[in-house]
Amino acid sequence: MGSRRLAATVFAAVAFFVAAPAVGQQRALTPKQSEALATYERALGDFKSILAERRRQIDAKEPLPNLPGQALYLARVAVISSYKDLTDAMPSRIGRPNKFEIPPAYFDADIEPLIDEYSKLFDVMEAPPANAQNSPTPFKDVVDLATVIARAKGLAPEHAAAAGRISLGLFFAETNGKQNVRNGRSNTYMGSFQTGPSEDRNGRRKWEAIKGEIAAIDPALSARDDKEEARARGTDHRFNHWTNVRDGLMNAHADVFREIPGIVKTLPEPIDQMKLFELIQIVPTPTRSALKSGDLLNYRVSSPTIMKHLRNNSIFAFGQADRARSSASFREILAAMWLFNRKFEKAMAKYAEIKPR
């Protein structure tokens, strides 16, 4: 009986000394670590709350507030930001990789289902209007239009093909490859390429200026364009997939297609090329200046307005260290666009399916 008591006492002592460091570690959080943990838990609770509220409103068919996706977006940013601050304070919280390919220091893989729900809610909030004019070949349309525009701008076939691939990446970056969608965070930008009314008009005007060249290069595509133009007459051209892609490309990207030979030398990775053209969407003026500088990757932006636009598009948006940046080179900007990687990988896979053989 005594030996049993001795064994039990020894076991308890060993258990205490094994467990003690873990308990001690829990109690040894610094004030900064405690604050970071509390901030993350609060942000996570807020994210769950707004997800549940939007789901309830949608299921109950209640009217949604103006810009119903903005609160969701800001709550998601807060979760990722506060998690990055937490892992900066407690590197041991960096966990396993996640299916969204977000760096683990920014994202806890255990909350993947919340991001799935986030995406489902946006699918509902951004559903195309009833009169939207879909295309049976939305991905091929993007590639065909971009390729023929590039040819009209004087590009050789190899570089015109790169324009098609890059533009397919833009389609995925803007809408995840969904045609004719609305925008849960804006009342201005709509359609497959998410253009505003003035951008749409500008793109149509530029298309008309090269329409004759397009017809000479590809008569079949020009005939398709005539049919889509007739179909879209009297409607918002942004909700005809063909005309929105066409006008979006003409508005922002067609003139930059001429730079593709030099871009592919500087940025040989196709995903980096897509990132650069997405920056034409987000911050067009400094991106064009960087291209003209002769030193693209080292060109630095420091305008608070430009940095704000980058953050509003998920670049340098997460965590105090990133958000404290007052300037960045294009090399740093491209590296910070990791949230776009998965979208561009999908575009590359789709391009491999449809590219001309």
GROMACS .gro file of C-alpha atoms in nm:
model
  357
    1MET     CA    1   0.000   0.000   0.000
    2GLY     CA    2   0.288   0.235   0.087
    3SER     CA    3   0.456   0.165  -0.246
    4ARG     CA    4   0.134   0.259  -0.424
    5ARG     CA    5   0.119   0.588  -0.234
    6LEU     CA    6   0.484   0.655  -0.318
    7ALA     CA    7   0.421   0.582  -0.688
    8ALA     CA    8   0.118   0.808  -0.690
    9THR     CA    9   0.314   1.085  -0.523
   10VAL     CA   10   0.601   1.051  -0.772
   11PHE     CA   11   0.353   1.050  -1.065
   12ALA     CA   12   0.182   1.363  -0.937
   13ALA     CA   13   0.514   1.538  -0.890
   14VAL     CA   14   0.627   1.447  -1.242
   15ALA     CA   15   0.294   1.557  -1.386
   16PHE     CA   16   0.321   1.887  -1.203
   17PHE     CA   17   0.670   1.960  -1.331
   18VAL     CA   18   0.575   1.858  -1.689
   19ALA     CA   19   0.261   2.070  -1.688
   20ALA     CA   20   0.406   2.360  -1.497
   21PRO     CA   21   0.601   2.515  -1.786
   22ALA     CA   22   0.289   2.516  -2.008
   23VAL     CA   23   0.084   2.682  -1.735
   24GLY     CA   24   0.368   2.921  -1.673
   25GLN     CA   25   0.390   3.007  -2.041
   26GLN     CA   26   0.018   3.081  -2.050
   27ARG     CA   27   0.048   3.310  -1.751
   28ALA     CA   28   0.366   3.474  -1.880
   29LEU     CA   29   0.206   3.666  -2.167
   30THR     CA   30   0.346   4.015  -2.189
   31PRO     CA   31   0.105   4.308  -2.194
   32LYS     CA   32   0.168   4.343  -2.570
   33GLN     CA   33   0.090   3.976  -2.628
   34SER     CA   34  -0.224   3.992  -2.415
   35GLU     CA   35  -0.344   4.298  -2.603
   36ALA     CA   36  -0.273   4.134  -2.941
   37LEU     CA   37  -0.462   3.820  -2.839
   38ALA     CA   38  -0.760   4.017  -2.711
   39THR     CA   39  -0.768   4.230  -3.028
   40TYR     CA   40  -0.766   3.923  -3.250
   41GLU     CA   41  -1.040   3.749  -3.052
   42ARG     CA   42  -1.251   4.065  -3.067
   43ALA     CA   43  -1.198   4.100  -3.444
   44LEU     CA   44  -1.284   3.734  -3.495
   45GLY     CA   45  -1.604   3.775  -3.294
   46ASP     CA   46  -1.700   4.082  -3.497
   47PHE     CA   47  -1.636   3.894  -3.823
   48LYS     CA   48  -1.856   3.605  -3.714
   49SER     CA   49  -2.126   3.850  -3.609
   50ILE     CA   50  -2.144   4.039  -3.940
   51LEU     CA   51  -2.135   3.712  -4.135
   52ALA     CA   52  -2.430   3.585  -3.933
   53GLU     CA   53  -2.618   3.914  -3.973
   54ARG     CA   54  -2.583   3.919  -4.353
   55ARG     CA   55  -2.677   3.552  -4.377
   56ARG     CA   56  -2.988   3.612  -4.170
   57GLN     CA   57  -3.087   3.916  -4.378
   58ILE     CA   58  -3.038   3.729  -4.705
   59ASP     CA   59  -3.222   3.417  -4.593
   60ALA     CA   60  -3.508   3.632  -4.460
   61LYS     CA   61  -3.510   3.829  -4.788
   62GLU     CA   62  -3.474   4.153  -4.595
   63PRO     CA   63  -3.348   4.467  -4.773
   64LEU     CA   64  -2.972   4.495  -4.742
   65PRO     CA   65  -2.795   4.818  -4.645
   66ASN     CA   66  -2.619   5.029  -4.903
   67LEU     CA   67  -2.282   4.873  -4.991
   68PRO     CA   68  -2.364   4.554  -4.800
   69GLY     CA   69  -2.022   4.403  -4.859
   70GLN     CA   70  -1.819   4.687  -4.710
   71ALA     CA   71  -1.873   4.589  -4.347
   72LEU     CA   72  -1.788   4.228  -4.434
   73TYR     CA   73  -1.472   4.334  -4.613
   74LEU     CA   74  -1.355   4.558  -4.328
   75ALA     CA   75  -1.425   4.282  -4.075
   76ARG     CA   76  -1.219   4.035  -4.278
   77VAL     CA   77  -0.934   4.285  -4.305
   78ALA     CA   78  -0.948   4.332  -3.927
   79VAL     CA   79  -0.924   3.956  -3.868
   80ILE     CA   80  -0.623   3.913  -4.096
   81SER     CA   81  -0.457   4.229  -3.964
   82SER     CA   82  -0.503   4.143  -3.598
   83TYR     CA   83  -0.383   3.786  -3.657
   84LYS     CA   84  -0.063   3.921  -3.816
   85ASP     CA   85  -0.014   4.147  -3.515
   86LEU     CA   86  -0.071   3.845  -3.290
   87THR     CA   87   0.185   3.629  -3.471
   88ASP     CA   88   0.430   3.919  -3.469
   89ALA     CA   89   0.391   3.930  -3.091
   90MET     CA   90   0.369   3.549  -3.052
   91PRO     CA   91   0.543   3.366  -3.341
   92SER     CA   92   0.432   3.035  -3.187
   93ARG     CA   93   0.080   3.115  -3.311
   94ILE     CA   94   0.189   3.078  -3.674
   95GLY     CA   95   0.012   2.763  -3.783
   96ARG     CA   96  -0.031   2.534  -4.079
   97PRO     CA   97  -0.080   2.634  -4.445
   98ASN     CA   98  -0.434   2.710  -4.560
   99LYS     CA   99  -0.627   2.641  -4.879
  100PHE     CA  100  -0.643   3.011  -4.969
  101GLU     CA  101  -0.262   3.028  -4.990
  102ILE     CA  102  -0.254   3.317  -4.744
  103PRO     CA  103   0.081   3.327  -4.561
  104PRO     CA  104   0.023   3.143  -4.230
  105ALA     CA  105   0.154   3.439  -4.032
  106TYR     CA  106  -0.155   3.630  -4.152
  107PHE     CA  107  -0.421   3.362  -4.125
  108ASP     CA  108  -0.533   3.085  -3.892
  109ALA     CA  109  -0.633   2.787  -4.108
  110ASP     CA  110  -0.897   2.693  -3.850
  111ILE     CA  111  -1.119   2.977  -3.974
  112GLU     CA  112  -1.127   2.865  -4.338
  113PRO     CA  113  -1.505   2.796  -4.313
  114LEU     CA  114  -1.564   3.163  -4.227
  115ILE     CA  115  -1.393   3.274  -4.548
  116ASP     CA  116  -1.598   3.020  -4.743
  117GLU     CA  117  -1.913   3.177  -4.598
  118TYR     CA  118  -1.776   3.523  -4.680
  119SER     CA  119  -1.740   3.422  -5.046
  120LYS     CA  120  -2.088   3.271  -5.057
  121LEU     CA  121  -2.242   3.591  -4.922
  122PHE     CA  122  -2.063   3.799  -5.184
  123ASP     CA  123  -2.189   3.563  -5.454
  124VAL     CA  124  -2.543   3.653  -5.347
  125MET     CA  125  -2.482   4.026  -5.298
  126GLU     CA  126  -2.300   4.063  -5.630
  127ALA     CA  127  -2.524   3.843  -5.844
  128PRO     CA  128  -2.575   3.984  -6.197
  129PRO     CA  129  -2.898   4.173  -6.267
  130ALA     CA  130  -3.179   3.984  -6.436
  131ASN     CA  131  -3.114   4.151  -6.773
  132ALA     CA  132  -2.741   4.077  -6.779
  133GLN     CA  133  -2.617   3.945  -7.113
  134ASN     CA  134  -2.392   3.648  -7.049
  135SER     CA  135  -2.155   3.484  -7.293
  136PRO     CA  136  -2.127   3.106  -7.337
  137THR     CA  137  -1.750   3.152  -7.376
  138PRO     CA  138  -1.653   3.418  -7.119
  139PHE     CA  139  -1.288   3.317  -7.077
  140LYS     CA  140  -1.220   3.277  -7.448
  141ASP     CA  141  -1.382   3.616  -7.510
  142VAL     CA  142  -1.129   3.784  -7.280
  143VAL     CA  143  -0.834   3.614  -7.447
  144ASP     CA  144  -0.962   3.678  -7.801
  145LEU     CA  145  -1.038   4.045  -7.740
  146ALA     CA  146  -0.708   4.116  -7.565
  147THR     CA  147  -0.510   3.933  -7.833
  148VAL     CA  148  -0.667   4.116  -8.125
  149ILE     CA  149  -0.635   4.454  -7.949
  150ALA     CA  150  -0.267   4.381  -7.889
  151ARG     CA  151  -0.223   4.290  -8.254
  152ALA     CA  152  -0.390   4.617  -8.354
  153LYS     CA  153  -0.137   4.793  -8.129
  154GLY     CA  154   0.143   4.637  -8.333
  155LEU     CA  155   0.249   4.346  -8.113
  156ALA     CA  156   0.400   4.030  -8.257
  157PRO     CA  157   0.198   3.708  -8.209
  158GLU     CA  158   0.403   3.596  -7.907
  159HIS     CA  159   0.346   3.920  -7.721
  160ALA     CA  160  -0.017   3.945  -7.833
  161ALA     CA  161  -0.066   3.601  -7.677
  162ALA     CA  162   0.087   3.734  -7.354
  163ALA     CA  163  -0.170   4.015  -7.361
  164GLY     CA  164  -0.446   3.755  -7.380
  165ARG     CA  165  -0.306   3.559  -7.086
  166ILE     CA  166  -0.253   3.872  -6.876
  167SER     CA  167  -0.606   3.994  -6.945
  168LEU     CA  168  -0.753   3.665  -6.835
  169GLY     CA  169  -0.569   3.722  -6.509
  170LEU     CA  170  -0.738   4.062  -6.479
  171PHE     CA  171  -1.078   3.897  -6.518
  172PHE     CA  172  -1.002   3.665  -6.226
  173ALA     CA  173  -0.851   3.947  -6.020
  174GLU     CA  174  -1.157   4.166  -6.062
  175THR     CA  175  -1.440   3.912  -6.031
  176ASN     CA  176  -1.290   3.565  -5.975
  177GLY     CA  177  -1.384   3.490  -6.334
  178LYS     CA  178  -1.756   3.563  -6.287
  179GLN     CA  179  -1.923   3.758  -6.564
  180ASN     CA  180  -2.155   4.057  -6.531
  181VAL     CA  181  -2.136   4.081  -6.153
  182ARG     CA  182  -2.228   4.381  -5.945
  183ASN     CA  183  -2.012   4.514  -5.661
  184GLY     CA  184  -2.097   4.473  -5.294
  185ARG     CA  185  -1.855   4.749  -5.197
  186SER     CA  186  -1.926   5.008  -5.468
  187ASN     CA  187  -2.217   5.161  -5.653
  188THR     CA  188  -1.982   5.276  -5.931
  189TYR     CA  189  -1.786   4.976  -6.056
  190MET     CA  190  -1.979   4.698  -6.227
  191GLY     CA  191  -1.948   4.416  -6.479
  192SER     CA  192  -1.692   4.154  -6.569
  193PHE     CA  193  -1.409   4.407  -6.565
  194GLN     CA  194  -1.559   4.627  -6.290
  195THR     CA  195  -1.565   4.958  -6.476
  196GLY     CA  196  -1.734   5.284  -6.391
  197PRO     CA  197  -1.961   5.473  -6.634
  198SER     CA  198  -1.689   5.713  -6.750
  199GLU     CA  199  -1.440   5.429  -6.803
  200ASP     CA  200  -1.702   5.243  -7.003
  201ARG     CA  201  -1.765   5.544  -7.228
  202ASN     CA  202  -1.395   5.608  -7.274
  203GLY     CA  203  -1.334   5.246  -7.368
  204ARG     CA  204  -1.616   5.247  -7.623
  205ARG     CA  205  -1.478   5.563  -7.781
  206LYS     CA  206  -1.129   5.412  -7.809
  207TRP     CA  207  -1.271   5.089  -7.955
  208GLU     CA  208  -1.452   5.280  -8.227
  209ALA     CA  209  -1.121   5.443  -8.321
  210ILE     CA  210  -0.954   5.108  -8.396
  211LYS     CA  211  -1.262   4.914  -8.509
  212GLY     CA  212  -1.150   4.929  -8.874
  213GLU     CA  213  -0.811   4.778  -8.788
  214ILE     CA  214  -0.977   4.507  -8.582
  215ALA     CA  215  -1.204   4.413  -8.873
  216ALA     CA  216  -0.903   4.382  -9.103
  217ILE     CA  217  -0.712   4.163  -8.856
  218ASP     CA  218  -1.000   3.935  -8.749
  219PRO     CA  219  -1.323   3.969  -8.952
  220ALA     CA  220  -1.498   3.696  -8.750
  221LEU     CA  221  -1.430   3.868  -8.421
  222SER     CA  222  -1.546   4.199  -8.568
  223ALA     CA  223  -1.872   4.035  -8.678
  224ARG     CA  224  -1.920   3.898  -8.326
  225ASP     CA  225  -1.862   4.247  -8.193
  226ASP     CA  226  -2.134   4.388  -8.419
  227LYS     CA  227  -2.381   4.131  -8.284
  228GLU     CA  228  -2.293   4.204  -7.921
  229GLU     CA  229  -2.312   4.579  -7.978
  230ALA     CA  230  -2.660   4.537  -8.125
  231ARG     CA  231  -2.764   4.311  -7.838
  232ALA     CA  232  -2.644   4.561  -7.578
  233ARG     CA  233  -2.808   4.862  -7.742
  234GLY     CA  234  -3.027   5.052  -7.500
  235THR     CA  235  -2.882   4.877  -7.193
  236ASP     CA  236  -2.588   4.933  -6.961
  237HIS     CA  237  -2.299   4.798  -7.171
  238ARG     CA  238  -2.123   4.693  -6.851
  239PHE     CA  239  -2.370   4.409  -6.812
  240ASN     CA  240  -2.293   4.262  -7.151
  241HIS     CA  241  -1.984   4.051  -7.086
  242TRP     CA  242  -1.832   4.106  -7.430
  243THR     CA  243  -1.872   4.484  -7.441
  244ASN     CA  244  -1.759   4.531  -7.081
  245VAL     CA  245  -1.440   4.331  -7.132
  246ARG     CA  246  -1.376   4.510  -7.462
  247ASP     CA  247  -1.430   4.857  -7.322
  248GLY     CA  248  -1.248   4.784  -6.997
  249LEU     CA  249  -0.940   4.669  -7.187
  250MET     CA  250  -0.953   4.965  -7.425
  251ASN     CA  251  -0.995   5.215  -7.141
  252ALA     CA  252  -0.709   5.112  -6.916
  253HIS     CA  253  -0.485   4.853  -7.075
  254ALA     CA  254  -0.471   4.871  -7.455
  255ASP     CA  255  -0.206   5.143  -7.469
  256VAL     CA  256   0.006   4.961  -7.211
  257PHE     CA  257   0.001   4.647  -7.427
  258ARG     CA  258   0.275   4.816  -7.632
  259GLU     CA  259   0.501   4.783  -7.327
  260ILE     CA  260   0.460   4.404  -7.305
  261PRO     CA  261   0.789   4.316  -7.483
  262GLY     CA  262   0.982   4.507  -7.219
  263ILE     CA  263   0.758   4.394  -6.934
  264VAL     CA  264   0.814   4.024  -7.004
  265LYS     CA  265   1.190   4.081  -6.997
  266THR     CA  266   1.175   4.257  -6.662
  267LEU     CA  267   0.906   4.026  -6.520
  268PRO     CA  268   0.949   3.682  -6.679
  269GLU     CA  269   0.698   3.520  -6.441
  270PRO     CA  270   0.345   3.537  -6.591
  271ILE     CA  271   0.184   3.596  -6.251
  272ASP     CA  272   0.406   3.900  -6.193
  273GLN     CA  273   0.296   4.032  -6.533
  274MET     CA  274  -0.067   3.993  -6.425
  275LYS     CA  275   0.005   4.173  -6.099
  276LEU     CA  276   0.156   4.467  -6.285
  277PHE     CA  277  -0.149   4.502  -6.509
  278GLU     CA  278  -0.377   4.474  -6.208
  279LEU     CA  279  -0.188   4.774  -6.069
  280ILE     CA  280  -0.293   4.959  -6.386
  281GLN     CA  281  -0.647   4.904  -6.254
  282ILE     CA  282  -0.567   5.008  -5.897
  283VAL     CA  283  -0.307   5.287  -5.927
  284PRO     CA  284  -0.277   5.367  -6.299
  285THR     CA  285  -0.075   5.689  -6.287
  286PRO     CA  286   0.223   5.570  -6.077
  287THR     CA  287   0.225   5.237  -6.258
  288ARG     CA  288   0.258   5.409  -6.594
  289SER     CA  289   0.527   5.634  -6.448
  290ALA     CA  290   0.714   5.330  -6.320
  291LEU     CA  291   0.702   5.171  -6.666
  292LYS     CA  292   0.843   5.488  -6.822
  293SER     CA  293   1.115   5.525  -6.560
  294GLY     CA  294   1.346   5.261  -6.703
  295ASP     CA  295   1.379   5.107  -6.357
  296LEU     CA  296   1.037   4.953  -6.295
  297LEU     CA  297   1.110   4.739  -5.992
  298ASN     CA  298   1.295   5.007  -5.799
  299TYR     CA  299   1.051   5.287  -5.878
  300ARG     CA  300   0.912   5.405  -5.545
  301VAL     CA  301   0.576   5.554  -5.456
  302SER     CA  302   0.525   5.758  -5.142
  303SER     CA  303   0.200   5.948  -5.196
  304PRO     CA  304  -0.038   5.888  -4.902
  305THR     CA  305  -0.326   5.873  -5.151
  306ILE     CA  306  -0.156   5.600  -5.354
  307MET     CA  307  -0.068   5.402  -5.042
  308LYS     CA  308  -0.432   5.431  -4.935
  309HIS     CA  309  -0.550   5.295  -5.273
  310LEU     CA  310  -0.310   5.003  -5.238
  311ARG     CA  311  -0.438   4.923  -4.888
  312ASN     CA  312  -0.797   4.946  -5.006
  313ASN     CA  313  -0.712   4.671  -5.253
  314SER     CA  314  -0.550   4.432  -5.004
  315ILE     CA  315  -0.190   4.545  -5.055
  316PHE     CA  316  -0.003   4.648  -4.737
  317ALA     CA  317  -0.343   4.623  -4.570
  318PHE     CA  318  -0.281   4.368  -4.297
  319GLY     CA  319  -0.107   4.426  -3.966
  320GLN     CA  320   0.045   4.733  -3.807
  321ALA     CA  321   0.387   4.686  -3.969
  322ASP     CA  322   0.245   4.676  -4.323
  323ARG     CA  323  -0.003   4.955  -4.263
  324ALA     CA  324   0.266   5.180  -4.119
  325ARG     CA  325   0.451   5.187  -4.451
  326SER     CA  326   0.470   5.534  -4.598
  327SER     CA  327   0.632   5.426  -4.926
  328ALA     CA  328   0.713   5.118  -5.130
  329SER     CA  329   0.902   5.017  -5.443
  330PHE     CA  330   0.724   4.828  -5.716
  331ARG     CA  331   0.933   4.524  -5.624
  332GLU     CA  332   0.786   4.544  -5.273
  333ILE     CA  333   0.435   4.612  -5.404
  334LEU     CA  334   0.440   4.307  -5.630
  335ALA     CA  335   0.564   4.091  -5.341
  336ALA     CA  336   0.284   4.224  -5.119
  337MET     CA  337   0.016   4.120  -5.370
  338TRP     CA  338   0.010   3.764  -5.232
  339LEU     CA  339  -0.368   3.770  -5.194
  340PHE     CA  340  -0.391   3.777  -5.576
  341ASN     CA  341  -0.172   3.469  -5.628
  342ARG     CA  342  -0.451   3.215  -5.606
  343LYS     CA  343  -0.668   3.410  -5.852
  344PHE     CA  344  -0.387   3.434  -6.102
  345GLU     CA  345  -0.307   3.064  -6.066
  346LYS     CA  346  -0.670   2.990  -6.158
  347ALA     CA  347  -0.635   3.218  -6.459
  348MET     CA  348  -0.320   3.038  -6.569
  349ALA     CA  349  -0.497   2.702  -6.545
  350LYS     CA  350  -0.794   2.832  -6.744
  351TYR     CA  351  -0.564   2.983  -7.006
  352ALA     CA  352  -0.392   2.646  -7.049
  353GLU     CA  353  -0.734   2.499  -7.133
  354ILE     CA  354  -0.833   2.754  -7.395
  355LYS     CA  355  -0.511   2.894  -7.545
  356PRO     CA  356  -0.475   2.854  -7.923
  357ARG     CA  357  -0.302   2.533  -8.017
   0.00000   0.00000   0.00000
